[in-house]
mmCIF file with all atom_site columns, C-alpha atoms in Angstrom:
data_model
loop_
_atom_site.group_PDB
_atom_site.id
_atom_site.type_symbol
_atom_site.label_atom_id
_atom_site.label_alt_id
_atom_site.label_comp_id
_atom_site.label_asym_id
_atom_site.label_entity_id
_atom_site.label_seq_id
_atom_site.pdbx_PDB_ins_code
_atom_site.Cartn_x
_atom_site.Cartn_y
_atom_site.Cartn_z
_atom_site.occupancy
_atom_site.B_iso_or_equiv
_atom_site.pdbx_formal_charge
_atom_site.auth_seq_id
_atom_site.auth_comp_id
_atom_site.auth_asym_id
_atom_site.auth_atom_id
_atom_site.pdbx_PDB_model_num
ATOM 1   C CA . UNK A 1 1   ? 80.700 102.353 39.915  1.00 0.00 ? 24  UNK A CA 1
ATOM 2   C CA . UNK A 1 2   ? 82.996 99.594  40.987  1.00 0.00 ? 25  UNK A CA 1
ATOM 3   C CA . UNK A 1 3   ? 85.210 102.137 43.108  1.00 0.00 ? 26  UNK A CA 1
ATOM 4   C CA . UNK A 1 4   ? 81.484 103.063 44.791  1.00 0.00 ? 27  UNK A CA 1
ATOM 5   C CA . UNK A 1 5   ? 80.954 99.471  45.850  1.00 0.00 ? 28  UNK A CA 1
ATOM 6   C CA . UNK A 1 6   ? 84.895 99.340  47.108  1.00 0.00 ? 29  UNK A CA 1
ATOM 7   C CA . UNK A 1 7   ? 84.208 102.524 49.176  1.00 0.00 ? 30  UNK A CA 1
ATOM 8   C CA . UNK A 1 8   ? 81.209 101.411 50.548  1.00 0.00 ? 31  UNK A CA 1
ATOM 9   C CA . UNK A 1 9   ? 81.991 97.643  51.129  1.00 0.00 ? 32  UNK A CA 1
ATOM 10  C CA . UNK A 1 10  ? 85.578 99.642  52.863  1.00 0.00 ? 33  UNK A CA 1
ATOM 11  C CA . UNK A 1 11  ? 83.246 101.840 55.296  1.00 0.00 ? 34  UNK A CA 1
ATOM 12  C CA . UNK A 1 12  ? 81.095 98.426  56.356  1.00 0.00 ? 35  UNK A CA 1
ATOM 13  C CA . UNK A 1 13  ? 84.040 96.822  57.007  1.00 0.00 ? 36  UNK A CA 1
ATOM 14  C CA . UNK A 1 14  ? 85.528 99.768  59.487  1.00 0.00 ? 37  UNK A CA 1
ATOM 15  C CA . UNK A 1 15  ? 82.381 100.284 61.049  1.00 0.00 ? 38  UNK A CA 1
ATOM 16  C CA . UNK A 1 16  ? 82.298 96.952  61.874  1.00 0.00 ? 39  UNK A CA 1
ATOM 17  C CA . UNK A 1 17  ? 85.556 96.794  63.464  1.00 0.00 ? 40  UNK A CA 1
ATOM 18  C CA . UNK A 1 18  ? 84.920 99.836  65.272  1.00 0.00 ? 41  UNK A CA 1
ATOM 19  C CA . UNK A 1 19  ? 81.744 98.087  66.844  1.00 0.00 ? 42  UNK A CA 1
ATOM 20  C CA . UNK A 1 20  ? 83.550 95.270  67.998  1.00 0.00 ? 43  UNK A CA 1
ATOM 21  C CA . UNK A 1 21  ? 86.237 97.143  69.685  1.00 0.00 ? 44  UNK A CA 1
ATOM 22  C CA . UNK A 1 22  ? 83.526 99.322  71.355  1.00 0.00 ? 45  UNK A CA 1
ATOM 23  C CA . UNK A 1 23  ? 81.611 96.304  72.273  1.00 0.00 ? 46  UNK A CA 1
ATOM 24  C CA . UNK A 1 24  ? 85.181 94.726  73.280  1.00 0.00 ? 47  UNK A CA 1
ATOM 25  C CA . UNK A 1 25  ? 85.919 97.855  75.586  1.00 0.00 ? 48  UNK A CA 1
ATOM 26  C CA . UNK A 1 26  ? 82.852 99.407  77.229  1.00 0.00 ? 49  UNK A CA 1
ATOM 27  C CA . UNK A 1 27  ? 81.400 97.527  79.985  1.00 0.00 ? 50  UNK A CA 1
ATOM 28  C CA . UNK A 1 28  ? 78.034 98.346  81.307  1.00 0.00 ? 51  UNK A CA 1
ATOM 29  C CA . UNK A 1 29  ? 77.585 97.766  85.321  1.00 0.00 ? 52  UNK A CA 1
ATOM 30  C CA . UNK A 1 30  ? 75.222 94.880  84.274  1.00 0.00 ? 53  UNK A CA 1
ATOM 31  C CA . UNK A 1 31  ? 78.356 93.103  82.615  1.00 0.00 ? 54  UNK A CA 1
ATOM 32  C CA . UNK A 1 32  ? 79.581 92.788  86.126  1.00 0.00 ? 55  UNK A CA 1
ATOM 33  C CA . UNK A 1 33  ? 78.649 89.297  87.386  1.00 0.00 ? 56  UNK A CA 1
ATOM 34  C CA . UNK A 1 34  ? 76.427 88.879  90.273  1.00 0.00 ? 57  UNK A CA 1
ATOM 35  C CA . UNK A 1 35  ? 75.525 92.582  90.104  1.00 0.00 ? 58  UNK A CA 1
ATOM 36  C CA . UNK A 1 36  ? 72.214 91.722  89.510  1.00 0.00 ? 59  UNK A CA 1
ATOM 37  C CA . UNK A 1 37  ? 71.597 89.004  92.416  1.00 0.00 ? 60  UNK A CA 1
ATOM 38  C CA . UNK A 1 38  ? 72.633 92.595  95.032  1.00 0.00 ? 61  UNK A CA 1
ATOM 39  C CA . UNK A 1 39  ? 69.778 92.246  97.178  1.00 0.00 ? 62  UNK A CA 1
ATOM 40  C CA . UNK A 1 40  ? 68.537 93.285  100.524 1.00 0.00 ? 63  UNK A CA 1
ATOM 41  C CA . UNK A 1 41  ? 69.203 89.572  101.974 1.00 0.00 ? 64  UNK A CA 1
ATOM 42  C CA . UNK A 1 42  ? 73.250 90.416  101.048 1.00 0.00 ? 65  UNK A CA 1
ATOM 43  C CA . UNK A 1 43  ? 75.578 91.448  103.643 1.00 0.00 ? 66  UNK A CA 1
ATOM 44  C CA . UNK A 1 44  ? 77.487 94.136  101.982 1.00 0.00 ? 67  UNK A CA 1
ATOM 45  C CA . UNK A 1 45  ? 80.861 95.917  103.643 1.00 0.00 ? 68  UNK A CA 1
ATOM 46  C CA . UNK A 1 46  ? 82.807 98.791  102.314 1.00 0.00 ? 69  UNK A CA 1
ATOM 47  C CA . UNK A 1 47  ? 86.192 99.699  103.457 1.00 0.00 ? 70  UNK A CA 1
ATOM 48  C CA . UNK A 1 48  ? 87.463 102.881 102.758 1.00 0.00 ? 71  UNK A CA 1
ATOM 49  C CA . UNK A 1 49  ? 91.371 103.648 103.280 1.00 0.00 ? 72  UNK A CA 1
ATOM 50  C CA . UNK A 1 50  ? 94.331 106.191 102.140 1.00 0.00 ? 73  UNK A CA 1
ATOM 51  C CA . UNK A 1 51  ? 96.551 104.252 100.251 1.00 0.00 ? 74  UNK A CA 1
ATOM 52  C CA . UNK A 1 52  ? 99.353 102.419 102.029 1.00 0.00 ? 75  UNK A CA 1
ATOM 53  C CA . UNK A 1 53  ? 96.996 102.441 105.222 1.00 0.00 ? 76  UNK A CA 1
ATOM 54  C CA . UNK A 1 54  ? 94.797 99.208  105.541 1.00 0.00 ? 77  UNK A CA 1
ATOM 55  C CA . UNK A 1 55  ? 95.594 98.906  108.402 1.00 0.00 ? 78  UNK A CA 1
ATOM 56  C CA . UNK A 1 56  ? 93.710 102.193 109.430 1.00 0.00 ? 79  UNK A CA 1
ATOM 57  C CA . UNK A 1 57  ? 91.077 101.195 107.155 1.00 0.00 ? 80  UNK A CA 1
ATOM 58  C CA . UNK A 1 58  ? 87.036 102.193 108.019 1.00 0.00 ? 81  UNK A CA 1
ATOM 59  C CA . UNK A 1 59  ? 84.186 99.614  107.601 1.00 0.00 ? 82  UNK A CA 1
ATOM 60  C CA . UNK A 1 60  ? 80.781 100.153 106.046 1.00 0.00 ? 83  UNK A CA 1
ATOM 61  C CA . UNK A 1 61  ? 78.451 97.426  106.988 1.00 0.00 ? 84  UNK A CA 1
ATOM 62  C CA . UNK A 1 62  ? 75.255 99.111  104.450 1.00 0.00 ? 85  UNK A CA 1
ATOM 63  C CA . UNK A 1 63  ? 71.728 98.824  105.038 1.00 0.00 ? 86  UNK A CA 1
ATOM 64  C CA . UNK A 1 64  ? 69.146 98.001  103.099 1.00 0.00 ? 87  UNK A CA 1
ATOM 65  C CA . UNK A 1 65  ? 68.489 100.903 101.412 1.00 0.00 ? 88  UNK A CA 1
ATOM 66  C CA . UNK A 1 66  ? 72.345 101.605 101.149 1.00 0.00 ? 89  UNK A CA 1
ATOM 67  C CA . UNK A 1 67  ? 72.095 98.245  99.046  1.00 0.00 ? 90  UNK A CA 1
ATOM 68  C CA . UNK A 1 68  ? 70.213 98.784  96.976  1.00 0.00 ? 91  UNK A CA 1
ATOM 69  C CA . UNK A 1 69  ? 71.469 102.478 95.989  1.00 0.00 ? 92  UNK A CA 1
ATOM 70  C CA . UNK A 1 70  ? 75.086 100.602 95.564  1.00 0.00 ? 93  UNK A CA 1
ATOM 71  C CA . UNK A 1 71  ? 73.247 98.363  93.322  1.00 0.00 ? 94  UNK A CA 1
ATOM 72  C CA . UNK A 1 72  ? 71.940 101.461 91.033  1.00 0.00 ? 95  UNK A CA 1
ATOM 73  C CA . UNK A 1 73  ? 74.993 102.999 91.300  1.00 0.00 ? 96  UNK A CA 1
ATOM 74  C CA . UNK A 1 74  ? 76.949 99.682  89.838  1.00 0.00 ? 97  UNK A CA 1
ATOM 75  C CA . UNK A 1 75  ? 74.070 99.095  87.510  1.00 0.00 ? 98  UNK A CA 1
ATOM 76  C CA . UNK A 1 76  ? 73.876 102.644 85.691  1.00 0.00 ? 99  UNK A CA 1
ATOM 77  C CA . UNK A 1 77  ? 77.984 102.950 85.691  1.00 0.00 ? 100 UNK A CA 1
ATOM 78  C CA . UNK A 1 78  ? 79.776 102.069 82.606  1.00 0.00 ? 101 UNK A CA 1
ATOM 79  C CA . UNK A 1 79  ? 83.751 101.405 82.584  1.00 0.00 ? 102 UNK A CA 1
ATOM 80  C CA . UNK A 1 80  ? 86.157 101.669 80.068  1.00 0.00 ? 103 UNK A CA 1
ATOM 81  C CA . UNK A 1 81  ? 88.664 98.087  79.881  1.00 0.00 ? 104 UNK A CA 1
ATOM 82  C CA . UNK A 1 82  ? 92.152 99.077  80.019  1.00 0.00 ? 105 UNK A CA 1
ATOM 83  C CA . UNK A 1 83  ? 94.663 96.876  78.563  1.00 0.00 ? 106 UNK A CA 1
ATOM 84  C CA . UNK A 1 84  ? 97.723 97.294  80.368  1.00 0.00 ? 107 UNK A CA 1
ATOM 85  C CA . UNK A 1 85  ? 98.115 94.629  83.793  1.00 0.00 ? 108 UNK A CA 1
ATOM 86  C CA . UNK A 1 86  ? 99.167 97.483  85.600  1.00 0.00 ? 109 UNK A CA 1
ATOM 87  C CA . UNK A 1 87  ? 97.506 101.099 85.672  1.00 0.00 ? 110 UNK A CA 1
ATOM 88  C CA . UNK A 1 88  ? 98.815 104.663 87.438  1.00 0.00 ? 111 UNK A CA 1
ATOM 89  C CA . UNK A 1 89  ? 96.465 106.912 89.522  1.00 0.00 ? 112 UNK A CA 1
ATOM 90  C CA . UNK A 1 90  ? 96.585 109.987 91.120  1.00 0.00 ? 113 UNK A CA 1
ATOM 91  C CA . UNK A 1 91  ? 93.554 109.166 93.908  1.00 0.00 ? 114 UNK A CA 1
ATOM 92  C CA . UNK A 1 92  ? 94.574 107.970 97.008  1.00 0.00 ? 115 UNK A CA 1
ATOM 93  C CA . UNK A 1 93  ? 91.502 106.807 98.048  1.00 0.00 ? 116 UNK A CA 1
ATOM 94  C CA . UNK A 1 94  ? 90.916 103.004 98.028  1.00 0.00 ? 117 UNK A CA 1
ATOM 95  C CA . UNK A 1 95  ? 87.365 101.659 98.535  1.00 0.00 ? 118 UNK A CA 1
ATOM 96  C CA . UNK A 1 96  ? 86.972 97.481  99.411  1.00 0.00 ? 119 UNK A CA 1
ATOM 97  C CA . UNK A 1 97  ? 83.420 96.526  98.168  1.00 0.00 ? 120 UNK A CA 1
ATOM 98  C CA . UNK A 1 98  ? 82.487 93.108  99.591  1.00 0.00 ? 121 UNK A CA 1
ATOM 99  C CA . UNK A 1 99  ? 78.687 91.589  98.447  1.00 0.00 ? 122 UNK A CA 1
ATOM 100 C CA . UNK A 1 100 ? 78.311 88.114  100.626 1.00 0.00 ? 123 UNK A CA 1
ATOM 101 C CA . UNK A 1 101 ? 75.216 86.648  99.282  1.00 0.00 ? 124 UNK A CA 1
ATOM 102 C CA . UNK A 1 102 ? 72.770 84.688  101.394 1.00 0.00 ? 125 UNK A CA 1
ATOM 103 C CA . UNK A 1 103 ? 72.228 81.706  98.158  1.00 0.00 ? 126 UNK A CA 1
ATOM 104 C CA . UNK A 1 104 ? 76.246 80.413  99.110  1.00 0.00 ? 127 UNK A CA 1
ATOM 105 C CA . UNK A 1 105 ? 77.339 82.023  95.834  1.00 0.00 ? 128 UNK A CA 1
ATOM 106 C CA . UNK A 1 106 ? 81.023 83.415  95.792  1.00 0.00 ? 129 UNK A CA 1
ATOM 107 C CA . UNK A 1 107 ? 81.145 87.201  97.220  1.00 0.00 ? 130 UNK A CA 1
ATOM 108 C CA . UNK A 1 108 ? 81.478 89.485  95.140  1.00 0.00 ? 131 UNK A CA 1
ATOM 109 C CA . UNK A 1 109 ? 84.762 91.487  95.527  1.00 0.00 ? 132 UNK A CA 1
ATOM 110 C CA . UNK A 1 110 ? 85.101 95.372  94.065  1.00 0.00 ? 133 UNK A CA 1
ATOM 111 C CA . UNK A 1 111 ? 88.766 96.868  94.865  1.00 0.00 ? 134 UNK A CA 1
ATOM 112 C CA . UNK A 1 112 ? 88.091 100.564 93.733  1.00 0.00 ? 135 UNK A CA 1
ATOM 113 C CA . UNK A 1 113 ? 90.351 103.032 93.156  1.00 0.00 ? 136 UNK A CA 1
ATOM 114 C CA . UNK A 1 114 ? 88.954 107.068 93.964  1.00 0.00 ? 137 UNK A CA 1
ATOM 115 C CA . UNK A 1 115 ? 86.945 108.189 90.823  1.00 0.00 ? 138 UNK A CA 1
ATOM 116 C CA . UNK A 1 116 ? 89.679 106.178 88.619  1.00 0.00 ? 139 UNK A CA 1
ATOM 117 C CA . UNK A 1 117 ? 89.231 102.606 88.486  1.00 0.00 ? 140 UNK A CA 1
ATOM 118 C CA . UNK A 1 118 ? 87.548 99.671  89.972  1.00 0.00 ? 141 UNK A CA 1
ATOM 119 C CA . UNK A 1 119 ? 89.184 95.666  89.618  1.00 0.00 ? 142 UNK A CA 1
ATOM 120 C CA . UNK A 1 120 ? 86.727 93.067  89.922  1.00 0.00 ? 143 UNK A CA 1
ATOM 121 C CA . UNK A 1 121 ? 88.141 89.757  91.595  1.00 0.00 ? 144 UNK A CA 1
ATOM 122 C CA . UNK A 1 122 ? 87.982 86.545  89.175  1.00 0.00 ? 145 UNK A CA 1
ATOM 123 C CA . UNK A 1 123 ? 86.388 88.904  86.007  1.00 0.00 ? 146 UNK A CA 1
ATOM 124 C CA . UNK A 1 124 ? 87.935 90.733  83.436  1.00 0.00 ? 147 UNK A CA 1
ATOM 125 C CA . UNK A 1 125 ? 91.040 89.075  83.121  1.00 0.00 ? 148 UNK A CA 1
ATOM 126 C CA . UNK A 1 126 ? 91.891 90.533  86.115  1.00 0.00 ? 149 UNK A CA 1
ATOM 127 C CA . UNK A 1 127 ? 92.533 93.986  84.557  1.00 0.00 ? 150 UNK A CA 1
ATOM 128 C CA . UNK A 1 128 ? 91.444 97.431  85.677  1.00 0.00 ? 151 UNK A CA 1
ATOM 129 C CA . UNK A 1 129 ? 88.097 99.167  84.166  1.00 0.00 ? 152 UNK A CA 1
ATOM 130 C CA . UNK A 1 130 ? 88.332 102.854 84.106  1.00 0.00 ? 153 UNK A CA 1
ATOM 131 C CA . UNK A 1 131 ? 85.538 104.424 85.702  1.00 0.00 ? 154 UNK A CA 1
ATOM 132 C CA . UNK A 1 132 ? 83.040 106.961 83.382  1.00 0.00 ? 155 UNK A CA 1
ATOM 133 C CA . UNK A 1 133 ? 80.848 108.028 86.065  1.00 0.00 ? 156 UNK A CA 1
ATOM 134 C CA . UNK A 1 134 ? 82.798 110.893 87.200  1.00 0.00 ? 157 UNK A CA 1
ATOM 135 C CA . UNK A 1 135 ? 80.423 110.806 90.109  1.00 0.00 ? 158 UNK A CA 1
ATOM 136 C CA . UNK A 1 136 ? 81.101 107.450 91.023  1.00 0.00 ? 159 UNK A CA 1
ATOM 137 C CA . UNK A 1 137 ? 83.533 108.043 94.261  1.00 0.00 ? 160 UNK A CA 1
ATOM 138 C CA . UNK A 1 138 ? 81.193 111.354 95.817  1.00 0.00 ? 161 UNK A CA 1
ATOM 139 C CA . UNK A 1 139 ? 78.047 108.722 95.250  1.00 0.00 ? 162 UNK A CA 1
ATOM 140 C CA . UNK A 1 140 ? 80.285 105.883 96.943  1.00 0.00 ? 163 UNK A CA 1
ATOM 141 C CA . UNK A 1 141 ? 81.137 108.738 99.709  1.00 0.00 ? 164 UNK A CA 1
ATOM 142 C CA . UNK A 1 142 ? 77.348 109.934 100.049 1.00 0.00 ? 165 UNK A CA 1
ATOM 143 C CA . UNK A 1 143 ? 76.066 105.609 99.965  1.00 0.00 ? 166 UNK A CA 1
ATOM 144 C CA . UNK A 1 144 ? 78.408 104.735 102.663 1.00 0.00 ? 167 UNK A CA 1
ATOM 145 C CA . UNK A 1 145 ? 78.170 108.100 104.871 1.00 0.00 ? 168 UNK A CA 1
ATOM 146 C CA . UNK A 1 146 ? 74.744 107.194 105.660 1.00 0.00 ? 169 UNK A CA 1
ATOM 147 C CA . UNK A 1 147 ? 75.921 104.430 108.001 1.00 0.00 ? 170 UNK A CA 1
ATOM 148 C CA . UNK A 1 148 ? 77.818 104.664 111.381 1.00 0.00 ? 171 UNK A CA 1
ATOM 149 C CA . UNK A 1 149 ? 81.472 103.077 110.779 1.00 0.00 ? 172 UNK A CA 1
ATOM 150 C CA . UNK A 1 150 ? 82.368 99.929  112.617 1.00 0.00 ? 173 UNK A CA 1
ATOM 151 C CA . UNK A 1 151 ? 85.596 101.473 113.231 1.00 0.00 ? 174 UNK A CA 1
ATOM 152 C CA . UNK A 1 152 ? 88.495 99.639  111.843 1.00 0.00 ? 175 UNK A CA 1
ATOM 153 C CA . UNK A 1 153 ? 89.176 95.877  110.828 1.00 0.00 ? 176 UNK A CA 1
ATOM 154 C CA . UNK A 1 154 ? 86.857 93.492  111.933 1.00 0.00 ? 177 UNK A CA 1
#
């Protein structure tokens, strides 16, 4: 009976820990600060470059409705934390997400990495989150193809 209670009181104890690391290492999109203040009164801008080529980079300026469907997608993505400082990725594609809000609040600065990884400035420790929408970088593509570019750095 006593070996029961061990087993038992063993399995709590696990489970437990194995909570806290998944509640330590999946981040919803509504973990992301300011996420939620995304309005249509926000001047967002998304630069998309090859890596190695800022310089050649194209700007987004979104619309309203562009907005608010980068607000879903951030909202209904969830990201993995990664523990290493520094992080290795096969996508070349490099997305700037810039949120200026219209309150005075800091922007809100997304460096994203293809389908990989997105690094939020000033959150997370400055670490990376992998990405577990594996449609997040085609929904980035179809969000910012609805607008003409502004053609290069502005």
């Amino acid at each position: 009976m006593r070996r029961t209670i061990l087993g038992w009181g063993g399995l709590a104890v696990a489970a437990l820990c194995a909570l806290l690391l998944y509640s330590f290492s999946h981040v919803s999109g509504r973990e992301i600060g300011s996420v939620m203040d995304i309005s249509d009164a926000c001047v967002v801008t998304v630069s998309r470059y090859e890596l190695g080529e800022w310089e050649k980079r194209t700007d987004y300026i979104l619309n309203a409705d562009q907005i608010q469907q980068l607000k879903t997608l951030l909202l209904e993505s969830s990201f993995t934390r990664e523990l290493a400082s520094v992080v290795r990725f096969r996508d070349r594609s490099q997305y700037d997400i810039r949120v200026e809000f219209s309150n005075g609040n800091d922007p809100l600065l997304i460096h994203c990495i293809g389908n990989e990884y997105i690094q939020v400035t000033n959150q997370f420790d400055g670490k990376h989150l992998t990405i577990n929408n594996k449609g997040w970088k085609a929904a980035l593509d179809g969000i910012i193809a609805q607008s003409a570019a502004s053609g290069g750095p502005t």
